[in-house]
XYZ file of C-alpha atoms in Angstrom:
751
model
C 66.218 14.157 -51.893
C 66.087 10.431 -52.837
C 65.396 9.542 -49.231
C 62.592 12.104 -49.111
C 61.100 10.615 -52.258
C 61.259 7.174 -50.718
C 59.106 8.180 -47.774
C 55.943 8.855 -49.801
C 56.687 5.749 -51.846
C 56.999 3.713 -48.650
C 53.860 5.347 -47.308
C 51.956 4.458 -50.451
C 53.012 0.819 -50.232
C 51.949 0.656 -46.583
C 48.603 2.200 -47.506
C 48.200 -0.264 -50.344
C 49.019 -3.159 -48.039
C 46.588 -1.817 -45.472
C 43.943 -1.535 -48.175
C 44.537 -5.124 -49.251
C 44.244 -6.295 -45.656
C 41.056 -4.320 -45.192
C 39.569 -5.849 -48.324
C 40.575 -9.295 -47.092
C 39.114 -8.518 -43.671
C 35.808 -7.458 -45.186
C 35.648 -10.143 -47.862
C 35.120 -13.163 -45.654
C 32.517 -11.666 -43.289
C 30.677 -10.437 -46.378
C 30.885 -13.905 -47.894
C 29.634 -15.346 -44.604
C 26.589 -13.068 -44.611
C 25.787 -13.634 -48.308
C 26.195 -17.410 -48.071
C 24.005 -17.464 -44.955
C 21.244 -15.548 -46.722
C 21.436 -17.934 -49.682
C 21.337 -20.918 -47.314
C 18.370 -19.449 -45.448
C 16.445 -18.947 -48.691
C 16.970 -22.555 -49.835
C 14.167 -24.023 -47.661
C 11.722 -21.563 -49.231
C 12.311 -23.189 -52.625
C 10.576 -26.306 -51.325
C 8.256 -24.882 -48.682
C 7.265 -21.216 -48.686
C 5.940 -21.486 -45.125
C 9.136 -23.101 -43.802
C 9.701 -20.361 -41.200
C 6.060 -20.241 -40.077
C 5.476 -23.468 -38.151
C 4.088 -24.486 -34.775
C 4.997 -22.004 -32.013
C 5.765 -19.217 -34.478
C 2.191 -19.497 -35.820
C 0.421 -20.184 -32.546
C 2.684 -18.259 -30.187
C 5.371 -15.790 -31.183
C 3.757 -14.009 -34.127
C 0.576 -13.225 -32.175
C 2.679 -11.897 -29.299
C 4.621 -9.657 -31.681
C 1.408 -8.208 -33.094
C -0.030 -7.654 -29.623
C 3.172 -5.940 -28.484
C 3.092 -3.687 -31.539
C -0.548 -2.783 -31.043
C -0.007 -1.967 -27.379
C 3.012 0.194 -28.159
C 1.094 2.065 -30.834
C -1.625 2.699 -28.251
C 0.978 4.033 -25.805
C 0.848 1.016 -23.462
C 3.732 -1.004 -22.072
C 2.878 -4.740 -22.290
C 3.154 -5.748 -18.635
C -0.142 -7.369 -17.638
C -3.517 -8.234 -19.174
C -6.573 -9.346 -17.257
C -8.322 -10.392 -20.467
C -5.413 -12.713 -21.230
C -6.194 -14.776 -18.134
C -3.524 -17.506 -17.744
C -1.509 -15.950 -20.595
C -1.845 -12.381 -19.338
C 0.922 -12.215 -16.743
C 3.647 -11.087 -19.130
C 6.249 -10.418 -16.446
C 5.870 -13.926 -15.006
C 5.794 -15.403 -18.508
C 9.179 -13.828 -19.214
C 9.248 -14.514 -22.949
C 7.315 -11.395 -23.936
C 10.572 -9.444 -23.910
C 8.994 -6.480 -22.144
C 12.457 -4.989 -21.440
C 13.847 -5.679 -24.906
C 13.924 -2.881 -27.495
C 14.692 -5.386 -30.236
C 11.477 -7.316 -29.483
C 9.583 -4.040 -29.360
C 10.872 -3.155 -32.828
C 9.826 -6.581 -34.114
C 6.397 -6.020 -32.603
C 6.004 -2.686 -34.334
C 7.011 -4.333 -37.600
C 4.604 -7.234 -37.163
C 1.696 -4.867 -36.495
C 2.094 -3.090 -39.860
C -0.078 -5.664 -41.621
C 2.669 -7.409 -43.614
C 2.131 -11.073 -44.493
C 2.757 -13.161 -41.382
C 4.738 -15.729 -43.354
C 6.889 -13.102 -45.056
C 7.530 -11.122 -41.877
C 8.431 -14.223 -39.858
C 10.791 -15.363 -42.610
C 12.549 -11.984 -42.729
C 12.992 -11.880 -38.949
C 14.460 -15.359 -38.837
C 16.807 -14.863 -41.779
C 18.119 -11.687 -40.124
C 18.874 -13.630 -36.948
C 20.580 -16.385 -38.933
C 22.894 -13.749 -40.418
C 23.516 -12.321 -36.932
C 24.365 -15.853 -35.760
C 26.779 -16.527 -38.624
C 28.656 -13.260 -38.168
C 28.822 -13.769 -34.409
C 30.393 -17.198 -34.846
C 32.804 -15.708 -37.404
C 33.953 -13.125 -34.863
C 34.406 -15.680 -32.077
C 36.527 -17.831 -34.378
C 38.681 -14.818 -35.258
C 39.067 -14.012 -31.565
C 40.675 -17.441 -31.093
C 43.105 -16.828 -33.998
C 41.177 -18.789 -36.618
C 41.778 -17.640 -40.190
C 39.023 -15.645 -41.922
C 38.513 -18.548 -44.332
C 37.777 -21.216 -41.731
C 35.865 -18.690 -39.612
C 33.535 -18.134 -42.561
C 33.036 -21.881 -42.969
C 32.146 -22.241 -39.280
C 29.792 -19.251 -39.383
C 27.814 -20.521 -42.379
C 27.776 -24.121 -41.135
C 26.413 -23.123 -37.703
C 23.247 -21.762 -39.309
C 22.791 -25.058 -41.188
C 23.011 -27.409 -38.205
C 20.018 -29.694 -37.859
C 18.333 -28.355 -34.740
C 18.671 -24.731 -35.819
C 17.399 -25.561 -39.307
C 14.457 -27.780 -38.404
C 13.378 -26.746 -34.890
C 14.429 -23.257 -33.798
C 14.256 -21.817 -37.321
C 10.736 -22.903 -38.284
C 9.165 -22.839 -34.810
C 11.022 -21.921 -31.600
C 12.061 -18.435 -32.623
C 13.027 -17.243 -29.132
C 15.513 -20.111 -29.052
C 16.919 -18.911 -32.372
C 17.158 -15.331 -31.094
C 19.146 -16.099 -27.956
C 21.354 -18.549 -29.846
C 22.142 -15.881 -32.439
C 23.098 -13.373 -29.736
C 25.267 -15.685 -27.632
C 28.353 -15.641 -29.919
C 28.210 -11.830 -29.868
C 28.234 -12.019 -26.066
C 31.222 -14.337 -26.340
C 33.064 -11.987 -28.675
C 32.274 -8.968 -26.494
C 33.274 -10.692 -23.250
C 36.587 -11.790 -24.756
C 37.240 -8.200 -25.787
C 36.250 -7.010 -22.322
C 38.631 -9.475 -20.658
C 41.403 -8.108 -22.880
C 40.603 -4.512 -21.910
C 38.001 -3.668 -24.553
C 34.884 -1.531 -24.086
C 32.348 -3.321 -21.837
C 29.390 -2.247 -23.996
C 30.531 -4.685 -26.689
C 29.624 -7.437 -24.205
C 26.858 -5.868 -22.145
C 24.626 -4.807 -25.043
C 24.278 -8.286 -26.596
C 24.081 -9.829 -23.104
C 21.267 -7.461 -22.149
C 19.393 -8.245 -25.363
C 19.828 -11.981 -24.848
C 18.694 -11.979 -21.226
C 15.675 -9.715 -21.750
C 14.261 -11.948 -24.487
C 13.338 -14.102 -21.504
C 14.196 -17.525 -22.948
C 15.844 -19.172 -19.975
C 17.933 -21.694 -21.927
C 19.868 -18.831 -23.513
C 20.484 -17.206 -20.136
C 21.714 -20.492 -18.691
C 24.183 -20.844 -21.543
C 25.324 -17.258 -20.971
C 26.060 -18.147 -17.334
C 28.074 -21.157 -18.516
C 29.917 -18.896 -20.952
C 30.876 -16.558 -18.085
C 32.203 -19.532 -16.110
C 34.143 -20.802 -19.124
C 35.728 -17.417 -19.793
C 36.588 -16.963 -16.116
C 38.311 -20.347 -16.151
C 40.190 -19.274 -19.267
C 41.243 -15.958 -17.713
C 42.466 -17.667 -14.542
C 44.309 -20.303 -16.543
C 46.050 -17.556 -18.521
C 46.674 -15.680 -15.248
C 44.977 -12.483 -16.403
C 43.580 -11.256 -13.110
C 42.330 -7.948 -14.487
C 40.415 -9.770 -17.186
C 38.778 -11.998 -14.579
C 37.740 -8.960 -12.518
C 36.215 -7.312 -15.593
C 34.245 -10.495 -16.309
C 33.010 -10.643 -12.720
C 31.856 -7.016 -12.894
C 30.035 -7.675 -16.174
C 28.529 -10.813 -14.667
C 27.140 -8.816 -11.747
C 25.402 -6.394 -14.125
C 24.023 -9.267 -16.206
C 22.829 -10.863 -12.980
C 20.806 -7.719 -12.238
C 19.265 -7.885 -15.721
C 18.395 -11.553 -15.215
C 16.963 -11.027 -11.737
C 14.511 -8.429 -13.054
C 13.459 -10.651 -15.953
C 13.129 -13.979 -14.142
C 12.280 -13.244 -10.510
C 8.569 -12.529 -11.196
C 8.312 -15.979 -12.804
C 10.079 -17.631 -9.880
C 7.847 -15.840 -7.348
C 4.762 -16.820 -9.348
C 5.832 -20.456 -9.760
C 3.737 -21.830 -6.843
C 0.498 -21.219 -8.784
C 1.827 -22.213 -12.207
C 2.594 -25.515 -13.902
C 6.371 -25.054 -13.950
C 8.106 -28.345 -13.165
C 10.070 -28.844 -9.942
C 11.360 -32.415 -10.223
C 14.244 -34.069 -12.051
C 13.224 -37.040 -14.144
C 13.679 -38.694 -17.485
C 10.722 -39.614 -19.640
C 12.999 -40.024 -22.649
C 11.033 -37.371 -24.509
C 13.343 -35.328 -26.781
C 16.377 -36.939 -25.203
C 19.404 -37.871 -27.295
C 22.190 -40.432 -27.123
C 25.810 -40.718 -28.205
C 24.937 -42.720 -31.328
C 22.966 -39.826 -32.742
C 25.821 -37.420 -32.016
C 28.455 -39.616 -33.650
C 26.344 -39.789 -36.824
C 26.085 -35.969 -36.912
C 28.437 -35.573 -39.936
C 25.878 -37.368 -42.127
C 23.229 -34.921 -43.439
C 20.606 -37.679 -43.763
C 21.034 -39.203 -40.296
C 17.646 -39.609 -38.598
C 18.588 -40.299 -34.978
C 16.644 -42.118 -32.320
C 14.910 -39.216 -30.576
C 11.476 -39.813 -29.121
C 9.186 -36.870 -29.839
C 5.757 -35.938 -31.098
C 6.679 -37.839 -34.262
C 7.456 -41.191 -32.641
C 10.682 -43.010 -31.797
C 12.920 -41.671 -34.597
C 13.301 -38.080 -35.742
C 11.870 -37.648 -39.256
C 14.478 -34.970 -40.062
C 18.268 -34.780 -39.429
C 17.846 -32.833 -36.205
C 21.326 -33.678 -34.822
C 23.249 -32.937 -38.007
C 26.288 -30.687 -37.436
C 28.515 -30.635 -40.539
C 29.804 -33.065 -43.155
C 33.401 -31.856 -42.786
C 33.900 -32.847 -39.129
C 36.119 -35.862 -40.062
C 38.701 -33.309 -41.222
C 39.438 -32.679 -37.531
C 41.635 -35.781 -37.749
C 44.036 -33.703 -39.845
C 44.909 -31.496 -36.864
C 47.524 -32.074 -34.158
C 46.678 -29.978 -31.084
C 48.750 -29.926 -27.909
C 47.781 -28.943 -24.394
C 49.924 -25.805 -24.605
C 48.206 -24.775 -27.828
C 44.733 -25.412 -26.405
C 45.290 -23.464 -23.172
C 44.466 -20.024 -24.701
C 41.182 -21.496 -25.946
C 40.191 -23.109 -22.648
C 36.781 -21.437 -22.670
C 35.938 -23.233 -25.919
C 36.556 -26.615 -24.333
C 34.756 -25.790 -21.066
C 31.729 -24.356 -22.852
C 31.627 -27.233 -25.339
C 31.889 -29.871 -22.614
C 29.155 -28.221 -20.531
C 26.926 -27.956 -23.616
C 27.421 -31.651 -24.318
C 26.596 -32.654 -20.750
C 23.417 -30.562 -20.734
C 22.391 -31.890 -24.136
C 22.668 -35.429 -22.740
C 20.826 -34.509 -19.511
C 17.495 -36.032 -18.368
C 14.381 -34.838 -20.179
C 13.186 -32.835 -17.144
C 15.459 -30.676 -15.010
C 12.906 -28.917 -12.826
C 11.378 -26.142 -14.959
C 13.769 -26.928 -17.837
C 12.458 -29.407 -20.381
C 13.836 -31.034 -23.489
C 17.651 -31.067 -23.269
C 17.856 -31.350 -27.067
C 17.103 -27.611 -27.119
C 20.761 -27.092 -26.163
C 22.075 -29.061 -29.135
C 22.784 -25.836 -31.117
C 25.273 -24.676 -28.471
C 27.195 -27.933 -28.604
C 27.172 -27.837 -32.409
C 28.438 -24.244 -32.389
C 31.239 -25.179 -29.983
C 32.325 -28.046 -32.232
C 32.360 -25.811 -35.306
C 34.350 -23.048 -33.604
C 36.865 -25.626 -32.376
C 37.035 -26.963 -35.936
C 37.823 -23.509 -37.345
C 40.454 -22.815 -34.684
C 42.223 -26.168 -35.041
C 42.173 -26.109 -38.841
C 43.678 -22.634 -38.692
C 46.377 -23.236 -36.106
C 47.402 -26.900 -35.898
C 46.640 -28.392 -39.313
C 49.260 -30.980 -40.246
C 51.760 -29.844 -42.848
C 51.933 -33.197 -44.604
C 49.127 -35.575 -45.504
C 49.878 -39.218 -44.665
C 48.041 -42.358 -45.657
C 47.284 -43.008 -42.012
C 45.480 -39.700 -41.617
C 43.596 -40.114 -44.886
C 42.518 -43.554 -43.709
C 41.396 -42.119 -40.380
C 39.258 -39.476 -42.129
C 37.687 -42.120 -44.391
C 37.082 -44.418 -41.431
C 35.451 -41.641 -39.387
C 33.116 -40.716 -42.231
C 32.335 -44.367 -42.901
C 31.602 -45.099 -39.246
C 29.246 -42.107 -39.040
C 27.507 -43.325 -42.198
C 27.188 -46.803 -40.699
C 25.546 -45.411 -37.553
C 23.178 -43.319 -39.683
C 22.207 -46.481 -41.579
C 21.882 -48.563 -38.401
C 19.479 -46.066 -36.851
C 17.283 -45.903 -39.933
C 18.164 -48.570 -42.543
C 15.056 -47.791 -44.612
C 16.862 -44.722 -45.979
C 19.948 -46.568 -47.201
C 19.962 -44.886 -50.634
C 19.715 -41.470 -49.022
C 22.574 -42.257 -46.657
C 24.715 -43.402 -49.570
C 23.895 -40.213 -51.497
C 24.745 -37.839 -48.656
C 27.811 -39.821 -47.542
C 29.059 -39.779 -51.112
C 28.487 -36.040 -51.345
C 30.407 -35.537 -48.092
C 33.201 -37.816 -49.293
C 33.552 -35.899 -52.566
C 33.655 -32.583 -50.733
C 36.296 -33.858 -48.300
C 38.407 -35.128 -51.213
C 38.300 -31.734 -52.929
C 39.229 -29.947 -49.690
C 42.192 -32.302 -49.226
C 43.369 -31.654 -52.770
C 43.134 -27.886 -52.264
C 45.069 -28.016 -49.000
C 47.803 -30.541 -49.741
C 48.472 -30.825 -53.481
C 51.801 -29.139 -54.264
C 50.920 -26.752 -57.090
C 51.837 -23.053 -57.286
C 48.245 -21.836 -57.392
C 47.306 -24.085 -54.464
C 50.378 -23.090 -52.451
C 49.198 -19.505 -52.729
C 45.418 -19.862 -52.695
C 44.801 -23.390 -51.420
C 43.274 -22.309 -48.113
C 40.845 -19.933 -49.802
C 39.885 -22.564 -52.366
C 39.342 -25.164 -49.629
C 37.121 -22.763 -47.674
C 35.106 -21.879 -50.768
C 34.674 -25.579 -51.564
C 33.447 -26.138 -47.999
C 30.927 -23.277 -48.209
C 29.676 -24.384 -51.647
C 29.177 -27.951 -50.475
C 27.408 -26.702 -47.332
C 24.918 -24.971 -49.623
C 24.670 -27.995 -51.925
C 24.013 -30.240 -48.932
C 21.331 -27.807 -47.742
C 19.588 -28.021 -51.125
C 19.585 -31.814 -51.033
C 18.447 -31.853 -47.399
C 15.507 -29.554 -48.055
C 14.490 -31.555 -51.119
C 14.161 -34.753 -49.071
C 13.204 -33.123 -45.763
C 11.256 -29.984 -46.762
C 9.486 -29.190 -43.487
C 9.906 -29.136 -39.729
C 8.706 -32.208 -37.784
C 6.335 -29.933 -35.865
C 2.688 -28.982 -36.437
C 1.742 -26.658 -39.265
C -1.672 -25.309 -38.322
C -1.993 -23.768 -41.794
C -3.120 -20.469 -40.298
C -3.689 -17.698 -42.863
C -0.675 -15.692 -43.969
C -2.528 -12.387 -44.346
C -3.401 -10.661 -41.029
C -6.649 -9.349 -42.484
C -7.968 -12.915 -42.752
C -8.390 -13.014 -38.969
C -10.760 -10.052 -38.753
C -13.996 -11.898 -39.584
C -13.776 -14.679 -36.998
C -16.766 -14.797 -34.621
C -18.404 -11.606 -35.946
C -21.405 -11.969 -33.599
C -19.416 -12.491 -30.414
C -19.789 -10.208 -27.412
C -17.525 -9.638 -24.443
C -15.058 -12.290 -23.332
C -14.898 -15.518 -25.351
C -14.327 -19.107 -24.279
C -13.689 -21.797 -26.906
C -14.495 -25.392 -25.989
C -12.563 -28.028 -27.919
C -9.378 -28.531 -29.902
C -9.420 -26.422 -33.081
C -6.147 -27.819 -34.441
C -7.776 -31.256 -34.687
C -10.363 -30.047 -37.218
C -8.011 -28.878 -39.961
C -7.419 -25.581 -41.695
C -11.015 -25.279 -42.926
C -12.077 -24.017 -39.470
C -9.914 -20.880 -39.458
C -12.749 -18.747 -40.790
C -14.804 -19.814 -37.750
C -12.274 -20.001 -34.926
C -8.575 -19.559 -34.160
C -5.878 -21.194 -32.077
C -3.705 -19.966 -29.207
C -2.089 -16.548 -29.745
C -3.515 -16.133 -33.241
C -6.525 -14.727 -31.369
C -4.485 -11.556 -30.822
C -4.798 -10.901 -34.554
C -8.604 -11.023 -34.294
C -8.448 -8.407 -31.512
C -11.022 -10.273 -29.423
C -10.670 -11.036 -25.698
C -10.429 -14.802 -25.325
C -9.472 -17.242 -22.581
C -7.826 -19.714 -24.949
C -4.402 -18.121 -25.429
C -1.007 -19.794 -25.376
C 0.513 -19.980 -21.896
C 3.527 -22.241 -21.308
C 3.458 -21.495 -17.570
C -0.360 -21.804 -17.188
C -2.233 -21.196 -13.937
C -2.533 -24.694 -12.518
C -5.893 -24.552 -10.691
C -7.594 -22.606 -13.496
C -6.243 -24.943 -16.178
C -7.237 -28.061 -14.260
C -10.721 -26.761 -13.498
C -11.379 -26.084 -17.175
C -9.161 -28.945 -18.507
C -7.227 -26.423 -20.601
C -3.803 -27.107 -22.117
C -0.934 -24.670 -22.509
C -2.103 -24.013 -26.100
C -5.573 -23.016 -24.875
C -7.281 -26.192 -26.065
C -9.854 -27.759 -23.768
C -11.587 -31.088 -23.368
C -15.194 -31.394 -24.563
C -16.381 -31.499 -20.961
C -15.369 -27.874 -20.397
C -18.841 -26.777 -21.570
C -20.446 -28.582 -18.634
C -17.982 -27.022 -16.213
C -18.735 -23.527 -17.568
C -22.487 -24.007 -17.102
C -22.200 -25.634 -13.666
C -23.061 -23.639 -10.558
C -20.310 -22.796 -8.092
C -21.519 -23.824 -4.634
C -19.714 -21.056 -2.764
C -21.151 -18.162 -4.787
C -24.305 -19.531 -6.429
C -23.020 -18.285 -9.785
C -22.178 -20.343 -12.833
C -18.512 -20.728 -13.623
C -19.114 -18.805 -16.861
C -20.452 -15.889 -14.831
C -17.469 -15.968 -12.482
C -15.128 -15.908 -15.484
C -17.114 -13.126 -17.160
C -17.615 -15.324 -20.218
C -20.162 -13.750 -22.580
C -19.550 -15.859 -25.676
C -19.051 -19.621 -25.821
C -17.961 -21.384 -28.975
C -18.270 -25.169 -28.953
C -16.198 -27.025 -31.526
C -17.035 -30.394 -32.992
C -15.088 -33.224 -31.424
C -12.827 -35.006 -33.947
C -14.503 -38.341 -33.250
C -17.946 -36.773 -33.809
C -17.689 -37.367 -37.555
C -21.405 -37.004 -38.282
C -21.848 -34.010 -35.946
C -24.460 -35.717 -33.769
C -22.810 -34.710 -30.498
C -22.449 -31.109 -31.619
C -26.115 -30.989 -32.666
C -27.094 -32.137 -29.188
C -25.534 -29.039 -27.661
C -28.421 -26.601 -27.138
C -28.081 -23.125 -25.680
C -29.389 -23.045 -22.079
C -31.637 -20.383 -20.597
C -29.975 -16.959 -20.609
C -27.988 -17.745 -23.768
C -28.837 -17.427 -27.458
C -27.285 -19.359 -30.313
C -26.004 -16.856 -32.891
C -24.189 -19.187 -35.274
C -23.964 -22.893 -36.123
C -21.922 -24.743 -38.739
C -20.921 -28.360 -39.167
C -17.832 -27.625 -37.042
C -19.031 -25.231 -34.351
C -21.887 -23.697 -32.408
C -21.675 -20.213 -30.885
C -23.746 -18.953 -27.961
C -23.934 -15.395 -26.631
C -25.222 -14.374 -23.213
C -28.542 -12.500 -23.358
C -27.508 -9.928 -20.768
C -23.877 -8.872 -21.085
C -22.917 -7.040 -17.909
C -19.648 -5.702 -16.585
C -16.165 -6.298 -17.887
C -13.354 -8.712 -17.154
C -11.586 -7.838 -13.932
C -14.605 -6.436 -12.071
C -16.450 -7.952 -9.092
C -18.670 -10.846 -10.210
C -19.965 -12.187 -6.908
C -20.311 -11.109 -3.271
C -21.143 -12.912 -0.076
C -24.614 -12.604 1.429
C -25.336 -9.099 2.705
C -22.465 -7.488 0.771
C -22.946 -5.171 -2.183
C -20.416 -3.174 -4.166
C -20.419 -0.605 -6.958
C -17.580 -0.443 -9.475
C -15.799 2.910 -9.746
C -13.004 2.090 -12.204
C -11.456 -0.944 -13.795
C -8.116 -1.310 -15.577
C -5.513 -3.921 -16.343
C -3.592 -3.501 -13.085
C -6.111 -1.788 -10.825
C -9.817 -1.975 -9.999
C -11.699 0.191 -7.497
C -15.152 -0.346 -6.060
C -17.228 1.168 -3.284
C -18.653 -1.101 -0.623
C -22.266 0.088 -0.433
C -23.395 -2.588 1.988
C -21.805 -5.207 4.203
C -22.877 -7.601 6.910
C -22.122 -7.356 10.593
C -19.133 -9.664 10.170
C -17.976 -8.141 6.899
C -18.016 -10.023 3.602
C -16.111 -11.117 0.536
C -15.980 -9.981 -3.067
C -15.001 -12.282 -5.961
C -13.394 -10.640 -8.991
C -13.042 -12.069 -12.481
C -9.275 -12.047 -12.169
C -6.791 -14.831 -11.576
C -5.276 -14.635 -8.119
C -1.704 -14.032 -9.284
C 0.936 -13.351 -6.610
C 1.442 -9.582 -6.563
C -2.059 -8.304 -5.757
C -2.553 -5.874 -2.873
C -5.679 -4.271 -1.408
C -6.445 -1.005 0.345
C -9.387 -0.993 2.794
C -9.564 -4.775 2.577
C -7.407 -7.897 2.384
C -6.708 -10.751 0.019
C -8.889 -13.731 0.921
C -8.787 -17.388 -0.040
C -9.133 -17.866 -3.790
C -12.568 -18.833 -5.033
C -12.360 -22.196 -6.855
C -8.664 -22.069 -6.076
C -7.845 -19.412 -8.670
C -10.229 -16.431 -8.659
C -9.097 -13.332 -6.767
C -11.215 -12.828 -3.667
C -11.149 -9.742 -1.419
C -12.309 -9.761 2.197
C -13.873 -6.549 3.535
C -14.673 -5.795 7.154
C -17.893 -4.328 8.568
C -16.161 -0.951 8.773
C -15.645 -0.981 4.986
C -19.204 0.123 4.247
C -19.024 3.425 2.382
C -15.317 3.037 1.704
C -13.546 2.621 -1.639
C -11.574 -0.580 -1.974
C -8.710 -0.511 -4.474
C -7.178 -3.750 -5.713
C -3.800 -3.297 -7.416
C -1.441 -5.644 -9.205
C 2.309 -5.352 -9.419
C 4.698 -8.247 -10.166
C 6.379 -9.532 -6.988
C 9.237 -7.286 -5.790
C 8.616 -4.984 -8.776
C 9.333 -1.891 -6.686
C 12.852 -3.275 -6.154
C 13.415 -4.958 -9.512
C 12.604 -1.957 -11.715
C 15.092 0.375 -9.980
C 17.618 -2.467 -10.016
C 17.242 -2.803 -13.782
C 17.665 0.934 -14.364
C 20.680 1.082 -12.067
C 22.266 -1.827 -13.941
C 21.553 -0.191 -17.294
C 22.926 3.136 -16.075
C 26.039 1.508 -14.629
C 26.616 -0.340 -17.905
C 26.366 2.836 -19.954
C 28.578 4.766 -17.531
C 31.191 2.006 -17.549
C 31.122 1.941 -21.341
C 31.440 5.715 -21.702
C 34.247 5.988 -19.142
C 35.983 2.996 -20.701
C 35.759 4.598 -24.124
C 37.134 7.901 -22.851
C 40.004 6.177 -21.047
C 40.817 4.118 -24.143
C 40.833 7.321 -26.208
C 43.229 9.034 -23.795
C 45.587 6.045 -23.763
C 45.474 5.790 -27.565
C 46.314 9.506 -27.825
C 49.292 9.082 -25.528
C 50.525 6.136 -27.577
C 50.241 8.173 -30.791
C 52.134 11.066 -29.202
C 54.832 8.695 -28.010
C 55.146 7.112 -31.448
C 55.515 10.565 -33.041
C 58.215 11.563 -30.531
C 60.288 8.421 -31.110
C 61.235 9.154 -34.789
C 62.155 12.744 -33.865
C 64.389 11.479 -31.091
C 65.985 9.002 -33.503
C 66.717 11.799 -36.041
C 68.256 13.954 -33.333
C 70.464 11.094 -32.224
C 71.631 10.616 -35.800
């Protein structure tokens, strides 16, 4: 009877212990998420528009709204003729046309919420995703929950993530946030876990279309394969290879249209070093100092105006660890991935189509912080010696010296932040090594909490002295409704001549910039296109942001010799807005611009003049010119297809020019693709037998008939593998439970 009473008692204690472990397991991830949210809100105390800078204003937010509007209209955002150089979404890649997460963001953005508020929410959510992903990777490599939480929070506070990806380059933030989840899932997969834990985040990362993230995912696969081979886990390596093949199919569908379209775009093909956004070792060594302003040449000049290479103030504590080769072997992927990240971060400024190696700084910083958490958890010295304390002080002091040497004008700031870091390190050392009962029991937790608190305190001080990104703030309106009244008298397709960002925020009730035009719901040539269409952009001296030189007005009104039409007619431009040149301070040059015959001026201010064509005919995408003796009649016109009847043609046939860019991927029935007019306008050749026939011109991204089935097959194979893996795991778990129940019975019988 006593023994029977002990069983429930023993069961209760096991349950209680399990409950305590569960609480401990949940406590530190919860702390990680809460601390990350607090850290992400700190910049908003000093700058409410902190997460709405540069490319988020002029690029991403407009894309999100356009995606949402198209989805609400029942359209899949694949291609837009009215978008011109920015309208080839498949070649662009970064529209995320295969990504349900981006689609959900688009639907949210199109609800009419404040652009600043919505962008801030999206970015804070991804910062939390990033922190928890890093936490899980640390735990996978046997780091304690306490140090895993420190690494997770600190990763979101690194300089590049805080001041570049966070405020502006949101696609960079998205893929960075997803990569640790890929890492966690792939580690689980290599150990026999369900493949969906790896394939879902990998799919989401790849289909965002930001190539830097995909490159780092490839490096992660290589690192994990090296780790699996080093640990002699052949089955794990085979699982990784299978997952890599599926991810390769995802990537091929996303990126091949861009590669096939590259010959007509401005993507780079050479390797060179202009020094622009390149970094050096000095800047990296000073990364523990939160005020270090490294020598990085950018739009701001020779030295970064914000601590863009900052990693974490506690990095000198790594000198308190004593790793061995045998202990590092199970974490080989960490070292391979970190080393590759470092090499790419130090690479030349131009690696073919890849620009700005500093974009990969977050991955190196994340690697360092994960290594920190793992080493502090597994090989921390048991006794603190004077030599090690001196080494920590020397490391911090040397980093502070380099921060001062790069920018001695901020000596007081360097002293302040170095002192703050020194105080925090001292408190961590006391918590870890002072021999007191409370510290023997709770020292690790106290040290981790001190580290998190000082990370937040450092973030407050950083944002007080460096409250904004070193990138443009166009000061675009926060409320979507503010964009509705721009160019109220415009008709048809619009072309803006000039650089609106040079005139200041007072012009946003007259004109817009880049992808903010999507919010005005007006067809415009001047959208944001990082790939551009080279011949079109050069002809109209248009930049990737859609800005043009002042001379573009003369090019629009000039007559094309081959067709006898003006360039504006060939481009189906019905409204031209001319902006005042920045150097035209008294407006004399703008006043000299007078609407030519066939155009009427409908609006004029001190900053702009707007002309509208007297006779607006046709729509973008239709035929705009034909060769002598050839006449056509439009039957239908859509984004990806236009049909017209050839009503007359010469004895030798003729040609038809359409107001469409000649993207690779067009095909023609009852005709053929001819040489591009002006080097960029789609031109169709028709034979003498074409008279009376219907010519259909269709667009489909290159190899789309192969890529789309490939994507669906890869998705289906991933789901099938995940389902079968889950079922098999369930069967094996059931057998193990049955075996464990049989063992006690067998033991009782033997007794």
